[in-house]
Short mmCIF file of C-alpha atoms and ligand atoms in Angstrom, two decimals:
data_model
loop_
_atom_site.label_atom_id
_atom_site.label_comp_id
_atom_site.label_asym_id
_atom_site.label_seq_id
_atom_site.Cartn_x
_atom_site.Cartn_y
_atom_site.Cartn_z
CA UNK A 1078 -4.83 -72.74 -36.08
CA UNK A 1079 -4.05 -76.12 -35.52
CA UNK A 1080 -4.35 -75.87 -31.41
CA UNK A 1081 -7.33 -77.14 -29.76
CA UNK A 1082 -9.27 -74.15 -28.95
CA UNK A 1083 -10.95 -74.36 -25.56
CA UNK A 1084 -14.60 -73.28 -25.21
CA UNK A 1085 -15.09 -71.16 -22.01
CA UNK A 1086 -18.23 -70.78 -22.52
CA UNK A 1087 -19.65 -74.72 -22.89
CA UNK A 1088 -17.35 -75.44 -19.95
CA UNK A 1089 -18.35 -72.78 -17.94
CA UNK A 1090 -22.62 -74.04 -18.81
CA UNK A 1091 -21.26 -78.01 -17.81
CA UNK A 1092 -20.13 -76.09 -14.35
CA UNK A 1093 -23.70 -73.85 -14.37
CA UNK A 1094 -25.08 -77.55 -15.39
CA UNK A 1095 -23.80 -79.62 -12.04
CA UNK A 1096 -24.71 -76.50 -9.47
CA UNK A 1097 -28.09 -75.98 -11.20
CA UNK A 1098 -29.12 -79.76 -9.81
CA UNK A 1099 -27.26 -79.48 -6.75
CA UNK A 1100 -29.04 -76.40 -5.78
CA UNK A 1101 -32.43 -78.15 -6.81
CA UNK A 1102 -30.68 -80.95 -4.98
CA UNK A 1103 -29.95 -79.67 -1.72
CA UNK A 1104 -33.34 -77.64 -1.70
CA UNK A 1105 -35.28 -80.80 -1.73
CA UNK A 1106 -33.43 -82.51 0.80
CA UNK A 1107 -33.24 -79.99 3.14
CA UNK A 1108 -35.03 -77.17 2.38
CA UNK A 1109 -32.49 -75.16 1.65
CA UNK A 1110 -31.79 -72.53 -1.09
CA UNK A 1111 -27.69 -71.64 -1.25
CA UNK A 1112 -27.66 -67.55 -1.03
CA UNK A 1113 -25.12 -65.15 -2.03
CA UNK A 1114 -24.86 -61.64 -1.10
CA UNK A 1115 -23.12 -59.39 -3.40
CA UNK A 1116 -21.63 -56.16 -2.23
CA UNK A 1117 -20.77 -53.26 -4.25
CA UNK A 1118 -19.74 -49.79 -2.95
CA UNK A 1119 -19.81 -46.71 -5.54
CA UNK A 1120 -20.80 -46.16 -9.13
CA UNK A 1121 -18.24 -47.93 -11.28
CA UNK A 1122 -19.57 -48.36 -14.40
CA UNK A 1123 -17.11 -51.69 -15.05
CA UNK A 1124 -17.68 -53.25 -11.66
CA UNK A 1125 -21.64 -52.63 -11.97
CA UNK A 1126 -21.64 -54.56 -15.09
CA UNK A 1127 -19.59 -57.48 -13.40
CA UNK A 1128 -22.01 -57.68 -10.04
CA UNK A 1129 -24.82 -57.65 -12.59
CA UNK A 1130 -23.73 -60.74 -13.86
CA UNK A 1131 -22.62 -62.43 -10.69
CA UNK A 1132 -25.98 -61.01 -9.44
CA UNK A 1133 -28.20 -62.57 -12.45
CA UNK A 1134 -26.06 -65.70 -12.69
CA UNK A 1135 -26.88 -66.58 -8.77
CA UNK A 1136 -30.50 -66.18 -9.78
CA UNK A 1137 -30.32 -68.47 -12.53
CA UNK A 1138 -28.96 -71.56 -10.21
CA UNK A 1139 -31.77 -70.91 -8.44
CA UNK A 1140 -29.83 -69.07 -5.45
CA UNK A 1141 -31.07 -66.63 -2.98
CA UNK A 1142 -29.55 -63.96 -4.65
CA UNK A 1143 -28.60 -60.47 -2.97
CA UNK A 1144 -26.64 -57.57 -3.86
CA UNK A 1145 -26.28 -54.33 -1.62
CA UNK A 1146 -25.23 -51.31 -3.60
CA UNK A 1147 -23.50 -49.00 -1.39
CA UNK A 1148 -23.21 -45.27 -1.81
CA UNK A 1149 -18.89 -44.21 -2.78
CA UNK A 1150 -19.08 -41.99 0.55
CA UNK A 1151 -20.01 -45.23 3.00
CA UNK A 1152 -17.52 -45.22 5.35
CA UNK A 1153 -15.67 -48.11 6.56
CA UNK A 1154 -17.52 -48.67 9.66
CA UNK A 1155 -21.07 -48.43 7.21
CA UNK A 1156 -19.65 -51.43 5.67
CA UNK A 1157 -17.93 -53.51 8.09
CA UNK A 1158 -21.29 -53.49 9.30
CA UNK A 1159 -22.93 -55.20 6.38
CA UNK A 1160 -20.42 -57.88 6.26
CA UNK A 1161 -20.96 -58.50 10.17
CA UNK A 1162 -24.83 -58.53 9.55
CA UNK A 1163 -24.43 -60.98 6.35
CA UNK A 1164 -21.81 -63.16 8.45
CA UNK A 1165 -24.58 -63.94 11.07
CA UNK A 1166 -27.71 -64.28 8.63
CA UNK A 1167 -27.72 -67.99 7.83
CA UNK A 1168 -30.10 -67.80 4.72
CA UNK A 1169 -26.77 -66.27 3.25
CA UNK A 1170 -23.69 -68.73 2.09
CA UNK A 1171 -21.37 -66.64 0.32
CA UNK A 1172 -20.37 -62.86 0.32
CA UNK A 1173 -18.53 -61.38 -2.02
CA UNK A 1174 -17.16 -57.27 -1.62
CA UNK A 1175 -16.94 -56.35 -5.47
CA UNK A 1176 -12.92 -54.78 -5.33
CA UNK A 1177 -11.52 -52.53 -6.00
CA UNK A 1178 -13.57 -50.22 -3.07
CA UNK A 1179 -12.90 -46.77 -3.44
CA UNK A 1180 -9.86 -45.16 -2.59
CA UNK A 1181 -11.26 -43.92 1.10
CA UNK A 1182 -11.85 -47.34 2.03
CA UNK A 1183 -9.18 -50.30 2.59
CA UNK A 1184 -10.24 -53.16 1.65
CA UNK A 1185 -8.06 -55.67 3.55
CA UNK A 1186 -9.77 -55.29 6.77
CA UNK A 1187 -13.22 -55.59 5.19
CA UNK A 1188 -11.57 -58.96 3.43
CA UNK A 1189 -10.15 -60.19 6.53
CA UNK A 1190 -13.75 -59.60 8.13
CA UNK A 1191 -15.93 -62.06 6.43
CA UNK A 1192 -16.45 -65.56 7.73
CA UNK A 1193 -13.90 -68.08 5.89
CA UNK A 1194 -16.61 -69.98 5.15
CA UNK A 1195 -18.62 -67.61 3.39
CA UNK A 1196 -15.46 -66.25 1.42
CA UNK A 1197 -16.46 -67.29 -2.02
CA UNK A 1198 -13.76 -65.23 -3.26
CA UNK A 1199 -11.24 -67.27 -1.72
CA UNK A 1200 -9.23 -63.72 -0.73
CA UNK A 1201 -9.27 -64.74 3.47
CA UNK A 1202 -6.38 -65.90 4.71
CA UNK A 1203 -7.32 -69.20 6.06
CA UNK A 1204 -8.48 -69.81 2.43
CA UNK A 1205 -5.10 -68.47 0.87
CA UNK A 1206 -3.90 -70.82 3.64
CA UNK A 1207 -5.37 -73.58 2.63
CA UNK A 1208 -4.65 -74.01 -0.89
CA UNK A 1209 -0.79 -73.05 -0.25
CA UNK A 1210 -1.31 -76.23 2.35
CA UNK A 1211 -2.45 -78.23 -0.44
CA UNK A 1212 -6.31 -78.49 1.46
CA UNK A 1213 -8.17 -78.28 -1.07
CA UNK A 1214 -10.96 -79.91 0.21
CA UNK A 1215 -11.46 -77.79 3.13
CA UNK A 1216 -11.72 -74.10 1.94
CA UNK A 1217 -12.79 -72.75 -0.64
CA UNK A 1218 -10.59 -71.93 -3.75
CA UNK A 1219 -10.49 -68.71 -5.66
CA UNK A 1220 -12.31 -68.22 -8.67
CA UNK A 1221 -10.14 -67.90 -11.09
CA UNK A 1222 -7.48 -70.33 -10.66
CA UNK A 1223 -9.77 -72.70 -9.45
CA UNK A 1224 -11.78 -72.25 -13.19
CA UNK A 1225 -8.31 -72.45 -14.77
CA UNK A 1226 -7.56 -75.49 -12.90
CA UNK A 1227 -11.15 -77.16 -14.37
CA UNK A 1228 -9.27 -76.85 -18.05
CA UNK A 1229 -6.07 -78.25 -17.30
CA UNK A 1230 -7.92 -81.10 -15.50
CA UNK A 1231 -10.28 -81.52 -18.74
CA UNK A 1232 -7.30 -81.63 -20.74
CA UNK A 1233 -4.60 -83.60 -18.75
CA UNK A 1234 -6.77 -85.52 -16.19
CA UNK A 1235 -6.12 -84.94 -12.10
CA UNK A 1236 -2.50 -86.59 -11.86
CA UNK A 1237 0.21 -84.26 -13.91
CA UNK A 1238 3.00 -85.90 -12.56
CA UNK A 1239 6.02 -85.51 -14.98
CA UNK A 1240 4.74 -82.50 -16.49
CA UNK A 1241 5.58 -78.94 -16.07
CA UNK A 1242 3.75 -76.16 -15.62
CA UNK A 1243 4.76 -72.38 -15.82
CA UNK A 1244 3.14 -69.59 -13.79
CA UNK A 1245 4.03 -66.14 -15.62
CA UNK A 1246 2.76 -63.84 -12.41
CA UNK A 1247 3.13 -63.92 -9.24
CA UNK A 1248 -0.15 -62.11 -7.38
CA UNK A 1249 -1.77 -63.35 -4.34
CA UNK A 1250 -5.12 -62.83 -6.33
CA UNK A 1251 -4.09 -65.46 -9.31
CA UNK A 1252 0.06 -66.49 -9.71
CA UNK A 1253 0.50 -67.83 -6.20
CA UNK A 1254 -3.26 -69.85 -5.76
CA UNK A 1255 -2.47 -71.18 -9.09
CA UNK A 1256 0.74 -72.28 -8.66
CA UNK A 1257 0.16 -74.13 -5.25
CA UNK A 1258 -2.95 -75.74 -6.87
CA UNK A 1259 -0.66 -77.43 -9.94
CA UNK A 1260 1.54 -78.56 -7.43
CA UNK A 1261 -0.97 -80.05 -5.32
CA UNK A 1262 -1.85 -82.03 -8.55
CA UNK A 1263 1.91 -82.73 -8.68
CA UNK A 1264 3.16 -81.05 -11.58
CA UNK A 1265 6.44 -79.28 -11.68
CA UNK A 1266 5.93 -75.63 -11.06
CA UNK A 1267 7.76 -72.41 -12.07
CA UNK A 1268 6.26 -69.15 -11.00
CA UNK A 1269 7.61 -66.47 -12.94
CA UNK A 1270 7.31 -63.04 -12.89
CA UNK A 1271 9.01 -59.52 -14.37
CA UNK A 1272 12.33 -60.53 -12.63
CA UNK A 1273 12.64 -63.49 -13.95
CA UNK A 1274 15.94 -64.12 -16.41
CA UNK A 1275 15.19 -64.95 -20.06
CA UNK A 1276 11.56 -65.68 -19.31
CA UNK A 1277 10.72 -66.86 -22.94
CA UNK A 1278 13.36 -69.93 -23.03
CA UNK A 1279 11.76 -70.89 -18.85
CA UNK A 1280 8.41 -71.24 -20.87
CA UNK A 1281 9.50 -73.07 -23.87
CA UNK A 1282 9.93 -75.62 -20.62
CA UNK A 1283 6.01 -75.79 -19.92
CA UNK A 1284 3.79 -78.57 -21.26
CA UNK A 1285 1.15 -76.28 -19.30
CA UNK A 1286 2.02 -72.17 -19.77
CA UNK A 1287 -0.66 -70.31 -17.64
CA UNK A 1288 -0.10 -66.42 -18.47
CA UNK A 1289 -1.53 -63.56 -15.67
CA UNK A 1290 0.55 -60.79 -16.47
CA UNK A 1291 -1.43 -57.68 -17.48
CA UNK A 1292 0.61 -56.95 -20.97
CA UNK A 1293 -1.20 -57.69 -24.31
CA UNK A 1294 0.07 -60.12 -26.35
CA UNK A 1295 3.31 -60.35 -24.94
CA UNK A 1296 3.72 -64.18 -24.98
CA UNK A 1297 5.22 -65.29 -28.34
CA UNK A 1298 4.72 -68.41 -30.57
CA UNK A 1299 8.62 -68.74 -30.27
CA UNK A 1300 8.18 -69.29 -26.46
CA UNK A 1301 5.94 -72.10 -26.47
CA UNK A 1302 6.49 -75.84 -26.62
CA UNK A 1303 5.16 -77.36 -29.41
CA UNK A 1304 1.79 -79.73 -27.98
CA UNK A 1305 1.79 -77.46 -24.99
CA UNK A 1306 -1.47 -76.40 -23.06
CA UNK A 1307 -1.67 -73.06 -22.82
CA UNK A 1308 -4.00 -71.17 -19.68
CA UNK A 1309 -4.61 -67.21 -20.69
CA UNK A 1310 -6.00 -65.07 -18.13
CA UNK A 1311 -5.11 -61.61 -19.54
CA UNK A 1312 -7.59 -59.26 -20.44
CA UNK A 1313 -6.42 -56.11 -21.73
CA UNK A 1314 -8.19 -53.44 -23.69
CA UNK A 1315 -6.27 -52.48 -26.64
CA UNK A 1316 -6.81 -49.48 -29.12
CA UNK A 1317 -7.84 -50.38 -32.19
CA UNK A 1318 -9.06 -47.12 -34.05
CA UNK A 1319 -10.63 -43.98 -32.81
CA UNK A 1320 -13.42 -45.01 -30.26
CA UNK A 1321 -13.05 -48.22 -31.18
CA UNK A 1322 -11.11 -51.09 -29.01
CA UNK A 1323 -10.80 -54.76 -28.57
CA UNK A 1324 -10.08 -57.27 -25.83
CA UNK A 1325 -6.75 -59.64 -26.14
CA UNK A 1326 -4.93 -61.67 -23.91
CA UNK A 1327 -1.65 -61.79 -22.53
CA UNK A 1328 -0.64 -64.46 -25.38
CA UNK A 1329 -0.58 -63.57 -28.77
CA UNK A 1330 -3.01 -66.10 -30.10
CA UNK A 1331 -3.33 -66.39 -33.60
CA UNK A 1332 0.64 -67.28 -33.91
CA UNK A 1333 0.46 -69.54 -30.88
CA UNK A 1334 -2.20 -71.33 -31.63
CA UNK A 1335 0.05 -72.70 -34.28
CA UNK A 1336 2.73 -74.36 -32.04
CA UNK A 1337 0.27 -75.24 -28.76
CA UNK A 1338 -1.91 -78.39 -28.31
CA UNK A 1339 -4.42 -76.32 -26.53
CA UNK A 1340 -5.12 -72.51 -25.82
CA UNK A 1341 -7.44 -70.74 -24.44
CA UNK A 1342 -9.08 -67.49 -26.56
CA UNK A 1343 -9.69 -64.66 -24.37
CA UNK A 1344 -12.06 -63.36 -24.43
CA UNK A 1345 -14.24 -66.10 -23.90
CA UNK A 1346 -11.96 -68.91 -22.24
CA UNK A 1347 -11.01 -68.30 -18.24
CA UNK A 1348 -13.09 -64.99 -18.48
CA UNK A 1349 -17.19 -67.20 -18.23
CA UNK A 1350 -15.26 -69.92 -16.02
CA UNK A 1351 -14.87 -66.91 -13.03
CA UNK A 1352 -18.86 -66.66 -12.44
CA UNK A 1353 -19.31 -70.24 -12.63
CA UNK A 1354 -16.64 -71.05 -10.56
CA UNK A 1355 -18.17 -68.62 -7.90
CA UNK A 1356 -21.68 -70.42 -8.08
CA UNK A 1357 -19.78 -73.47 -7.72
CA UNK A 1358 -18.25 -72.02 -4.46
CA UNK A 1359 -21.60 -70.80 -3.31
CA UNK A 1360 -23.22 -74.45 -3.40
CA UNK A 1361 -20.13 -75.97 -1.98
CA UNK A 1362 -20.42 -73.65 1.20
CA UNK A 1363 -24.26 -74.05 1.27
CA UNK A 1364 -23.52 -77.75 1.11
CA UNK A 1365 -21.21 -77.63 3.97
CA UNK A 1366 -22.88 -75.12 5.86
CA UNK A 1367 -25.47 -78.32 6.20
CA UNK A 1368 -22.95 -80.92 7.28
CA UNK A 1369 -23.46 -82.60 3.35
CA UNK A 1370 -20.99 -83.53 0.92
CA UNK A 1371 -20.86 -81.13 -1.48
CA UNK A 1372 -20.08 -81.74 -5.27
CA UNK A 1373 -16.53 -81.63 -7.28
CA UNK A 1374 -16.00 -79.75 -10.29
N1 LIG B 2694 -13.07 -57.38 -9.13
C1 LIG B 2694 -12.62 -57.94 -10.28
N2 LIG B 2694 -12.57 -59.28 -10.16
C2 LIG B 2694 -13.00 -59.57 -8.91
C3 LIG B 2694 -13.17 -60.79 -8.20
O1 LIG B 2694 -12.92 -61.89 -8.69
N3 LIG B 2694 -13.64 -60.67 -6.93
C4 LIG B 2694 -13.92 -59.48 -6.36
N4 LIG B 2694 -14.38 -59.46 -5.11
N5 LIG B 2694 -13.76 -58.32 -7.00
C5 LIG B 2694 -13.31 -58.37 -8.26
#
């Protein structure tokens, strides 16, 4: 390996580091503790162990730290309820509806629903809205670009004029945030996605190759520019032997960790930088919520 291999982890605890003191911060100033409320609906085993996380994490920062486990058979009025009763409780900053709800239940409405400024998540429209605008400042960003974004900025610095970047995936969750949030810090951007002609030779283009596609491995060394930075948010599960399986990106690392500059591993790159980049949202809306300035990451 001759790449740089980027630590998710230690940059994920410098994030947990700067909303740690800015929670202890803002609670000694004005007395007030940033809270998030975590909603989960059902029994999934996968999304238990993910709010348990988000749920422990929040407590760790020193936040006011809620989670409302919901029965599956809640109906959509049940929880539309919550949300309204969490919107209008001011000891609570952020909300977050664990997805995907189950099948009975749609979850765009419920979305929609909470208060933009208590959409950690960054999945409201006015948020969405926002980044596409290039307002950064004024919403809040989704998690996972916006942790992405924190590695290309530790690598390349804020300006990346006269580089380019390509986006392989184009979902509202991850390809489009991310996209609009390179080009806000003036890169040239290419979103890509499963119609896109000869995709490998429009990535051996990218100094920065960010990779959200759902299909293991698939991104070759051949396809990458040699120096480039390369962003992997894949995580798929892939059989290994019987009962026995392993977690691997959508880039296949090993081989292009010989040609890159810089790659993430997954798991353990983009995957810790989600949770702190939803503590980091959680201050900044506590911060704002109190007319202050909140910190940058
Ligand atoms: N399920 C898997 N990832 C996420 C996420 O980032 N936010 C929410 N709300 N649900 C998820």
């Amino acid at each position: 390996m001759t790449a740089i291999v980027i630590d998710g982890k230690q940059t994920a605890a410098s994030i947990i580091a700067i909303v740690k003191s800015a929670a202890v911060g803002l609670e000694s100033d004005a007395k007030v503790k940033p809270g998030l409320a975590v909603v989960i609906v059902g029994d999934d085993p996968a999304s238990h162990t993910y709010v348990t996380s988000k749920s422990r994490m929040a407590s760790e920062c020193g936040f006011n730290s809620i989670q409302h486990t919901l029965p599956e058979k809640v109906t959509q009025e049940e929880l539309s309820r919550l949300v309204e009763t969490l919107n209008q409780d001011i000891s609570i900053h952020g909300i977050l509806v664990q997805l995907p709800l189950p099948k009975h239940l749609d979850p765009e409405p419920i979305i929609q629903s909470i208060r933009p400024q208590k959409d950690v998540d960054g999945l409201h429209v006015v948020n969405a809205g926002k980044v596409a605008t290039g307002d950064l400042d004024g919403g809040l960003v989704s998690c996972t670009p916006a942790g992405a974004m924190v590695f290309v900025r530790r690598i390349h610095g804020d300006d990346l004029s006269g580089l380019n970047a390509v986006v392989i995936g184009r979902s509202n969750l991850f390809g489009k945030p991310m996209s609009a949030l390179l080009l806000a810090a003036n890169a040239t951007v290419t979103t890509a996605h499963s119609r896109t002609r000869d995709l490998p030779s429009v990535c051996r283009n990218a100094d920065i190759l960010v990779a959200a596609v759902g299909r293991p491995e698939m991104v070759k060394a051949d396809w990458v520019k040699p120096g480039a930075t390369i962003i992997d948010v894949g995580i798929n599960r892939t059989f290994v032997s019987e009962g026995k399986s392993r977690l691997v990106g959508d880039v296949a690392f090993a081989e292009c960790g010989e040609v890159a500059g810089a790659i993430t591993p997954v798991p353990g790159g983009v995957g810790p930088m989600t949770i702190a980049m939803l503590m980091a949202n959680t201050v900044i809306a506590a911060y704002r919520a109190e007319s202050r300035t909140p910190p940058k990451f």
